[in-house]
Short mmCIF file of C-alpha atoms (C1' of nucleotides) and ligand atoms in Angstrom, two decimals:
data_model
loop_
_atom_site.label_atom_id
_atom_site.label_comp_id
_atom_site.label_asym_id
_atom_site.label_seq_id
_atom_site.Cartn_x
_atom_site.Cartn_y
_atom_site.Cartn_z
CA MET L 1231 71.82 121.29 123.29
CA ILE L 1232 74.44 123.31 121.50
CA SER L 1233 76.88 124.11 124.26
CA THR L 1234 79.24 127.01 123.83
CA ARG L 1235 82.72 126.93 125.26
CA THR L 1236 86.14 128.52 125.26
CA SER L 1237 87.31 131.14 127.71
CA GLN L 1238 90.71 131.50 129.31
CA PRO L 1239 90.07 129.69 132.62
CA ASP L 1240 88.26 126.79 130.91
CA VAL L 1241 91.02 126.27 128.41
CA ILE L 1242 93.68 126.35 131.08
CA ALA L 1243 91.68 123.86 133.13
CA ALA L 1244 91.35 121.61 130.10
CA LEU L 1245 95.09 121.60 129.61
CA GLU L 1246 95.63 120.82 133.28
CA ASP L 1247 93.17 117.97 133.09
CA ALA L 1248 95.18 116.56 130.22
CA GLY L 1249 98.18 116.42 132.54
CA LEU L 1250 99.93 119.28 130.79
CA ARG L 1251 101.84 122.02 132.48
CA ILE L 1252 100.52 125.55 132.49
CA THR L 1253 103.37 127.70 131.28
CA GLY L 1254 103.57 131.39 130.54
CA GLN L 1255 103.97 130.63 126.85
CA ARG L 1256 100.84 128.51 126.71
CA ARG L 1257 98.87 131.20 128.47
CA GLN L 1258 100.10 133.72 125.93
CA VAL L 1259 99.09 131.56 122.99
CA VAL L 1260 95.64 130.95 124.45
CA ALA L 1261 95.19 134.65 125.12
CA ALA L 1262 96.29 135.55 121.58
CA ILE L 1263 93.79 133.11 120.12
CA GLU L 1264 90.96 134.53 122.16
CA ARG L 1265 91.72 138.02 120.91
CA ARG L 1266 91.02 136.94 117.34
CA ASP L 1267 87.70 136.65 115.59
CA VAL L 1268 88.40 135.38 112.06
CA GLY L 1269 90.55 132.41 111.14
CA PHE L 1270 94.27 132.77 111.80
CA SER L 1271 97.51 131.08 110.88
CA ALA L 1272 100.23 129.76 113.14
CA GLU L 1273 102.53 132.46 111.80
CA ASP L 1274 99.98 135.12 112.77
CA ILE L 1275 100.30 134.01 116.36
CA ALA L 1276 104.06 133.53 116.20
CA GLY L 1277 104.48 137.00 114.71
CA GLU L 1278 102.28 138.58 117.35
CA LEU L 1279 103.94 136.83 120.27
CA GLU L 1280 107.53 138.01 120.02
CA GLY L 1281 108.42 136.44 123.32
CA VAL L 1282 107.32 132.95 122.38
CA GLY L 1283 109.37 130.73 120.08
CA ARG L 1284 107.93 129.62 116.78
CA ALA L 1285 108.29 125.95 117.64
CA THR L 1286 106.39 126.49 120.86
CA VAL L 1287 103.56 128.23 119.02
CA TYR L 1288 103.23 125.28 116.63
CA ARG L 1289 103.45 122.79 119.47
CA THR L 1290 100.81 124.62 121.48
CA LEU L 1291 98.43 124.93 118.54
CA LYS L 1292 98.71 121.21 117.95
CA LEU L 1293 97.94 120.62 121.60
CA LEU L 1294 94.92 122.89 121.45
CA VAL L 1295 93.61 121.13 118.37
CA LYS L 1296 93.91 117.80 120.15
CA ALA L 1297 92.21 119.29 123.22
CA ASP L 1298 89.41 120.43 120.93
CA VAL L 1299 89.92 124.05 121.85
CA ILE L 1300 90.62 125.17 118.30
CA CYS L 1301 89.92 123.65 114.88
CA LYS L 1302 92.36 123.31 112.06
CA LEU L 1303 90.84 123.60 108.64
CA VAL L 1304 92.11 123.75 105.09
CA LEU L 1305 91.33 126.44 102.54
CA PRO L 1306 90.59 125.54 98.91
CA ASP L 1307 94.22 126.16 97.93
CA GLY L 1308 95.51 123.89 100.70
CA THR L 1309 96.53 126.60 103.14
CA PRO L 1310 95.81 125.57 106.73
CA MET L 1311 93.80 127.88 108.95
CA TYR L 1312 92.97 127.77 112.66
CA SER L 1313 89.78 128.88 114.33
CA PRO L 1314 88.44 128.73 117.89
CA SER L 1315 86.12 125.80 118.49
CA ARG L 1316 82.87 126.76 120.13
CA LEU L 1317 80.38 124.02 119.30
CA GLU L 1318 80.50 120.38 120.31
CA HIS L 1319 80.42 118.67 116.95
CA HIS L 1320 80.38 120.80 113.88
CA HIS L 1321 81.59 121.74 110.46
CA HIS L 1322 82.75 125.08 109.12
CA SER L 1323 81.84 127.66 106.60
CA VAL L 1324 84.79 129.77 105.61
CA CYS L 1325 84.66 133.03 103.70
CA THR L 1326 87.31 132.83 101.02
CA SER L 1327 87.65 136.61 100.94
CA CYS L 1328 88.03 137.62 104.57
CA GLY L 1329 88.62 134.33 106.35
CA ALA L 1330 85.57 134.62 108.58
CA VAL L 1331 84.75 131.21 109.99
CA GLU L 1332 81.34 130.11 111.21
CA GLU L 1333 80.67 126.79 112.80
CA PHE L 1334 77.44 124.96 112.13
CA ARG L 1335 75.75 121.79 113.17
CA ASP L 1336 73.31 120.05 110.95
CA THR L 1337 71.68 116.83 111.99
CA THR L 1338 70.86 115.99 108.39
CA VAL L 1339 74.50 116.25 107.40
CA GLU L 1340 75.49 113.94 110.23
CA ARG L 1341 72.77 111.45 109.38
CA VAL L 1342 73.76 111.41 105.72
CA LEU L 1343 77.40 110.95 106.59
CA ARG L 1344 76.49 107.99 108.77
CA SER L 1345 74.33 106.53 106.04
CA LEU L 1346 77.28 106.50 103.69
CA THR L 1347 78.24 103.14 105.17
CA ARG L 1348 75.91 101.71 102.53
CA GLU L 1349 77.90 103.18 99.66
CA ILE L 1350 81.38 103.05 101.06
CA GLU L 1351 83.29 99.83 101.53
CA GLY L 1352 85.27 99.53 104.75
CA GLU L 1353 85.00 101.16 108.14
CA ILE L 1354 84.43 104.90 108.30
CA VAL L 1355 86.91 106.41 110.74
CA GLY L 1356 86.34 110.11 110.14
CA HIS L 1357 85.52 112.83 107.69
CA ARG L 1358 86.32 116.37 106.72
CA MET L 1359 83.81 118.82 105.39
CA GLU L 1360 84.14 122.51 104.76
CA VAL L 1361 81.79 124.85 102.98
CA PHE L 1362 83.40 127.81 101.28
CA ILE L 1363 81.43 131.03 101.05
CA ARG L 1364 81.49 134.73 100.31
CA CYS L 1365 80.14 136.13 103.52
CA ARG L 1366 77.44 138.75 103.77
CA SER L 1367 79.80 141.63 104.52
CA CYS L 1368 82.18 140.73 101.69
CA LEU L 1369 79.24 140.50 99.29
CA ASP L 1370 77.94 143.87 100.46
CA SER L 1371 81.26 145.64 100.16
CA SER L 1372 81.96 144.27 96.66
CA SER L 1373 78.56 145.22 95.22
CA SER L 1374 79.33 148.92 95.67
CA MET I 1259 74.34 108.51 84.13
CA ILE I 1260 77.63 107.98 85.89
CA SER I 1261 80.09 108.38 83.07
CA THR I 1262 83.56 106.97 83.43
CA ARG I 1263 86.54 108.69 81.89
CA THR I 1264 90.30 108.94 81.82
CA SER I 1265 92.50 107.17 79.30
CA GLN I 1266 95.61 108.45 77.57
CA PRO I 1267 94.10 109.67 74.28
CA ASP I 1268 91.16 111.39 76.00
CA VAL I 1269 93.38 113.21 78.42
CA ILE I 1270 95.71 114.35 75.68
CA ALA I 1271 92.74 115.54 73.66
CA ALA I 1272 91.41 117.41 76.67
CA LEU I 1273 94.72 119.21 77.05
CA GLU I 1274 94.75 120.08 73.37
CA ASP I 1275 91.22 121.42 73.62
CA ALA I 1276 92.39 123.67 76.39
CA GLY I 1277 94.90 125.16 73.98
CA LEU I 1278 97.86 123.54 75.68
CA ARG I 1279 100.84 121.98 73.94
CA ILE I 1280 101.33 118.26 74.03
CA THR I 1281 104.86 117.74 75.17
CA GLY I 1282 106.79 114.58 75.89
CA GLN I 1283 106.90 115.50 79.55
CA ARG I 1284 103.15 115.91 79.79
CA ARG I 1285 102.63 112.57 78.09
CA GLN I 1286 104.98 110.97 80.60
CA VAL I 1287 103.17 112.46 83.58
CA VAL I 1288 99.80 111.34 82.25
CA ALA I 1289 101.13 107.85 81.59
CA ALA I 1290 102.66 107.64 85.07
CA ILE I 1291 99.35 108.63 86.63
CA GLU I 1292 97.47 106.00 84.69
CA ARG I 1293 99.82 103.31 85.91
CA ARG I 1294 98.83 104.00 89.50
CA ASP I 1295 95.82 102.73 91.37
CA VAL I 1296 95.95 104.21 94.87
CA GLY I 1297 96.44 107.85 95.71
CA PHE I 1298 99.86 109.28 94.93
CA SER I 1299 101.94 112.35 95.74
CA ALA I 1300 103.64 114.75 93.37
CA GLU I 1301 106.97 113.47 94.64
CA ASP I 1302 105.96 109.91 93.76
CA ILE I 1303 105.61 110.97 90.15
CA ALA I 1304 108.69 113.17 90.17
CA GLY I 1305 110.75 110.35 91.62
CA GLU I 1306 109.48 107.87 89.09
CA LEU I 1307 110.02 110.16 86.11
CA GLU I 1308 113.75 110.81 86.22
CA GLY I 1309 113.67 112.56 82.87
CA VAL I 1310 111.08 115.15 83.89
CA GLY I 1311 111.91 118.11 86.08
CA ARG I 1312 110.23 118.43 89.43
CA ALA I 1313 108.79 121.82 88.57
CA THR I 1314 107.24 120.41 85.43
CA VAL I 1315 105.64 117.58 87.38
CA TYR I 1316 104.03 120.06 89.77
CA ARG I 1317 102.94 122.30 86.92
CA THR I 1318 101.42 119.41 85.02
CA LEU I 1319 99.58 118.06 88.04
CA LYS I 1320 98.07 121.47 88.62
CA LEU I 1321 96.98 121.54 84.99
CA LEU I 1322 95.41 118.13 85.26
CA VAL I 1323 93.54 119.12 88.39
CA LYS I 1324 92.16 122.15 86.59
CA ALA I 1325 91.25 119.97 83.58
CA ASP I 1326 89.42 117.70 85.99
CA VAL I 1327 91.58 114.71 85.06
CA ILE I 1328 92.83 114.15 88.59
CA CYS I 1329 91.61 115.22 92.01
CA LYS I 1330 93.68 116.73 94.76
CA LEU I 1331 92.61 115.80 98.23
CA VAL I 1332 93.92 116.30 101.72
CA LEU I 1333 94.58 113.60 104.30
CA PRO I 1334 93.63 114.12 107.94
CA ASP I 1335 97.16 115.27 108.78
CA GLY I 1336 97.12 117.84 106.00
CA THR I 1337 99.22 115.90 103.50
CA PRO I 1338 97.98 116.43 99.95
CA MET I 1339 97.23 113.42 97.78
CA TYR I 1340 96.32 113.08 94.13
CA SER I 1341 93.99 110.55 92.59
CA PRO I 1342 92.66 109.98 89.07
CA SER I 1343 89.19 111.42 88.56
CA ARG I 1344 86.76 108.95 87.03
CA LEU I 1345 83.27 110.16 87.95
CA GLU I 1346 81.57 113.35 86.89
CA HIS I 1347 80.74 114.92 90.21
CA HIS I 1348 81.86 113.11 93.31
CA HIS I 1349 83.50 112.95 96.68
CA HIS I 1350 86.17 110.64 98.00
CA SER I 1351 86.70 107.96 100.55
CA VAL I 1352 90.33 107.54 101.45
CA CYS I 1353 91.86 104.65 103.35
CA THR I 1354 94.13 106.14 105.96
CA SER I 1355 96.27 103.00 106.02
CA CYS I 1356 97.01 102.26 102.38
CA GLY I 1357 95.87 105.36 100.55
CA ALA I 1358 93.26 103.61 98.45
CA VAL I 1359 90.85 106.20 97.08
CA GLU I 1360 87.31 105.50 95.97
CA GLU I 1361 85.07 108.06 94.39
CA PHE I 1362 81.40 108.07 95.20
CA ARG I 1363 78.31 109.98 94.20
CA ASP I 1364 75.41 110.34 96.53
CA THR I 1365 72.38 112.37 95.60
CA THR I 1366 71.44 112.78 99.24
CA VAL I 1367 74.80 114.31 100.03
CA GLU I 1368 74.42 116.73 97.17
CA ARG I 1369 70.91 117.67 98.20
CA VAL I 1370 71.96 118.24 101.80
CA LEU I 1371 74.88 120.38 100.73
CA ARG I 1372 72.56 122.54 98.66
CA SER I 1373 70.09 122.80 101.53
CA LEU I 1374 72.81 124.27 103.72
CA THR I 1375 71.97 127.65 102.21
CA ARG I 1376 69.34 127.81 104.94
CA GLU I 1377 71.86 127.52 107.74
CA ILE I 1378 74.80 129.33 106.26
CA GLU I 1379 74.91 133.07 105.78
CA GLY I 1380 76.38 134.30 102.53
CA GLU I 1381 76.85 132.76 99.13
CA ILE I 1382 78.17 129.21 98.95
CA VAL I 1383 80.99 129.06 96.42
CA GLY I 1384 82.28 125.54 97.00
CA HIS I 1385 82.92 122.80 99.47
CA ARG I 1386 85.30 120.05 100.38
CA MET I 1387 84.27 116.71 101.77
CA GLU I 1388 86.33 113.61 102.35
CA VAL I 1389 85.41 110.44 104.20
CA PHE I 1390 88.29 108.64 105.85
CA ILE I 1391 88.10 104.87 106.12
CA ARG I 1392 89.97 101.67 106.82
CA CYS I 1393 89.39 99.74 103.65
CA ARG I 1394 88.27 96.14 103.45
CA SER I 1395 91.71 94.77 102.61
CA CYS I 1396 93.45 96.76 105.34
CA LEU I 1397 90.83 95.57 107.86
CA ASP I 1398 91.29 91.99 106.75
CA SER I 1399 95.06 92.05 106.92
CA SER I 1400 95.11 93.63 110.39
CA SER I 1401 92.65 91.17 111.95
CA SER I 1402 95.09 88.31 111.49
"C1'" DA Z 807 111.73 125.52 57.11
"C1'" DA Z 808 111.19 129.54 59.96
"C1'" DG Z 809 109.10 132.14 63.37
"C1'" DT Z 810 106.62 132.70 67.41
"C1'" DT Z 811 105.45 131.54 71.82
"C1'" DA Z 812 104.53 128.06 75.16
"C1'" DT Z 813 107.21 125.03 77.92
"C1'" DT Z 814 111.04 123.31 80.44
"C1'" DG Z 815 114.52 122.72 84.14
"C1'" DA Z 816 118.08 124.29 87.28
"C1'" DT Z 817 118.23 127.03 91.02
"C1'" DA Z 818 116.64 129.56 94.69
"C1'" DG Z 819 112.99 130.86 97.66
"C1'" DT Z 820 108.55 130.36 100.51
"C1'" DA Z 821 105.09 128.32 103.74
"C1'" DA Z 822 104.20 125.31 107.19
"C1'" DG Z 823 105.92 122.61 109.91
"C1'" DT Z 824 109.10 118.84 112.58
"C1'" DA Z 825 113.49 117.00 114.88
"C1'" DT Z 826 117.24 117.84 118.05
"C1'" DC Z 827 118.95 118.71 122.33
"C1'" DA Z 828 120.89 121.48 125.87
"C1'" DA Z 829 118.97 124.78 129.07
"C1'" DC Z 830 115.08 125.84 131.78
"C1'" DT Z 831 111.03 125.52 134.91
"C1'" DA Z 832 106.43 123.77 136.64
"C1'" DT Z 833 105.02 120.61 139.82
"C1'" DC Z 834 105.44 117.59 143.61
"C1'" DA Z 835 107.24 115.29 147.66
"C1'" DA Z 836 109.74 115.77 151.61
"C1'" DT F 1431 111.12 125.71 151.14
"C1'" DT F 1432 113.74 123.16 148.82
"C1'" DG F 1433 115.15 119.72 145.76
"C1'" DA F 1434 114.42 116.29 142.45
"C1'" DT F 1435 112.15 114.96 138.32
"C1'" DA F 1436 110.21 115.20 134.23
"C1'" DG F 1437 107.77 118.19 131.09
"C1'" DT F 1438 108.79 122.42 128.26
"C1'" DT F 1439 111.29 125.70 125.65
"C1'" DG F 1440 113.93 127.87 121.82
"C1'" DA F 1441 117.69 128.17 118.48
"C1'" DT F 1442 118.93 125.81 114.69
"C1'" DA F 1443 118.66 122.78 111.09
"C1'" DC F 1444 115.91 119.95 108.28
"C1'" DT F 1445 111.65 118.46 105.68
"C1'" DT F 1446 107.72 118.62 102.54
"C1'" DA F 1447 105.22 120.71 99.15
"C1'" DC F 1448 105.39 123.85 96.38
"C1'" DT F 1449 106.26 128.61 93.50
"C1'" DA F 1450 109.24 132.25 91.07
"C1'" DT F 1451 112.95 133.21 87.76
"C1'" DC F 1452 114.68 133.12 83.43
"C1'" DA F 1453 117.62 131.47 79.82
"C1'" DA F 1454 117.35 127.58 76.75
"C1'" DT F 1455 114.40 124.62 74.18
"C1'" DA F 1456 110.72 122.62 71.64
"C1'" DA F 1457 105.75 122.69 69.87
"C1'" DC F 1458 102.57 124.52 66.91
"C1'" DT F 1459 101.62 127.68 62.85
"C1'" DT F 1460 102.03 129.13 58.18
ZN1 LIG A 2985 85.32 124.60 114.52
ZN1 LIG A 2986 80.21 115.94 111.19
ZN1 LIG A 2987 87.97 112.30 92.50
ZN1 LIG A 2988 93.45 100.34 102.75
#
DNA sequence: AAGTTATTGATAGTAAGTATCAACTATCAA
DNA sequence: TTGATAGTTGATACTTACTATCAATAACTT
């Protein structure tokens, strides 16, 4: 039910399917993303990829968000953060200490969000939900 | 149960209680906020209040967020938006066309968020949740 | 009224992008 | 294989939303 995704060839295929050209720069950005495990910023990628222009990094990240390959989320202080997208429909928990991002699906959450039509006037067109945590390893290392 | 708040004297008193000085600039920012009904940006206020420095507007808004007098939320494209806070504990629905913000409380939402401890590793320290809508009046005016 | 200390505002700087546009190149059709 | 064509790139400049500095100013305190 919960399908996992994301791996170089798939991503490239997804871009092709969207009618986009497969360029060396886009391959580099995709590869850089797949080397990361915790959330990252656009500048992280731009800094790492010396051979790719900043503008291209931002453009590619936006493309990948639209293609549902990565997620863009917002930390409590408003800072944006990117993270690979691995589940179909999901929300995120983000560790505010180390930036570790976990995706989760919860049918109850989705049901409740749908049921909000009773309390909210107008037509619901989307939502954002992020849960901020201190992850297990950050808790462990701070209780020393 | 759902207490309503926010009105000049109360806000000023709240700032005083926090040990802050009541300056002309802060009064002006508070007054400007109370004249607004839909969500607003810091620049909206700064532009309206010619006699108050931009930095002071930003500083005061931050203060008011901390004092729980206004809420800061984030639109789908990442743009921040401020809105007066009128309910004790709540979330927001935001019209993506006109910026109208409604606050709502939903016990089910709160219960579900608490129950997420079962699915999420680590200690939950906070969350963000916004529901994006097309409000009644925007729907009506576009179906002409 | 005077003293202390928070507050202010002009200026400059940062973070996260976006707009421009000429140069470049992936893809396709011949 | 080679063009032609249209998508893509990168340097630069600009934008939005702030934050840091710090001397000048004004609010509370007594
Ligand atoms: Zn995700
Ligand atoms: Zn959802
Ligand atoms: Zn609110
Ligand atoms: Zn509306």
